[in-house]
Amino acid sequence: MPVDAFGFAFLSDQILAAGTWDVSAVYSGDANFGASGVSGYTQVVTGAVNGIQAAI
């Protein structure tokens, strides 16, 4: 998933069903920055959502 000029990646135009979703992100690194990742983030959707945009 590409990132913008500020380093944000966006999930958009996705359909999420109601429920609890575990979210994680992984960056493989490049010549300037080492690899890193994050997990343990939970997104709760209370109803079906269409066209969300979530910054990770």
XYZ file of C-alpha atoms in Angstrom:
56
model
C 0.000 0.000 0.000
C 1.555 3.344 -0.968
C 2.034 6.190 1.493
C 1.519 9.893 0.900
C 4.110 12.682 1.298
C 3.491 12.696 5.065
C 3.977 8.943 5.480
C 0.298 8.052 5.858
C -1.262 5.029 4.188
C -5.016 5.016 3.607
C -7.542 2.230 3.289
C -10.386 3.508 1.192
C -13.363 2.223 -0.742
C -13.378 -0.927 1.364
C -16.463 -2.601 2.795
C -16.219 -3.664 6.421
C -18.896 -5.786 8.020
C -19.988 -5.048 11.568
C -17.678 -6.577 14.126
C -14.213 -6.270 15.582
C -11.221 -6.099 13.243
C -7.572 -6.506 14.232
C -5.303 -4.109 12.354
C -1.548 -4.319 11.913
C 0.985 -2.519 9.739
C 4.468 -3.498 8.602
C 7.136 -1.315 7.004
C 9.941 -3.248 5.316
C 12.431 -0.376 5.494
C 14.544 1.349 2.892
C 18.010 2.913 2.589
C 17.075 5.637 5.098
C 14.812 3.920 7.626
C 14.820 0.485 9.237
C 11.968 -1.971 9.201
C 9.206 -1.623 11.797
C 5.675 -2.719 12.513
C 2.735 -2.283 14.793
C -0.008 -4.615 15.928
C -2.569 -4.681 18.666
C -4.842 -2.023 17.171
C -8.515 -2.984 17.134
C -11.150 -1.295 14.982
C -14.767 -1.798 16.034
C -17.400 -1.374 13.318
C -20.930 -1.064 14.646
C -22.614 -1.252 11.239
C -21.644 -1.950 7.652
C -19.506 0.892 6.311
C -18.855 1.658 2.680
C -16.168 4.072 1.537
C -14.252 4.519 4.792
C -10.855 6.141 4.926
C -8.614 5.137 7.812
C -5.083 6.423 8.301
C -2.602 3.860 9.541
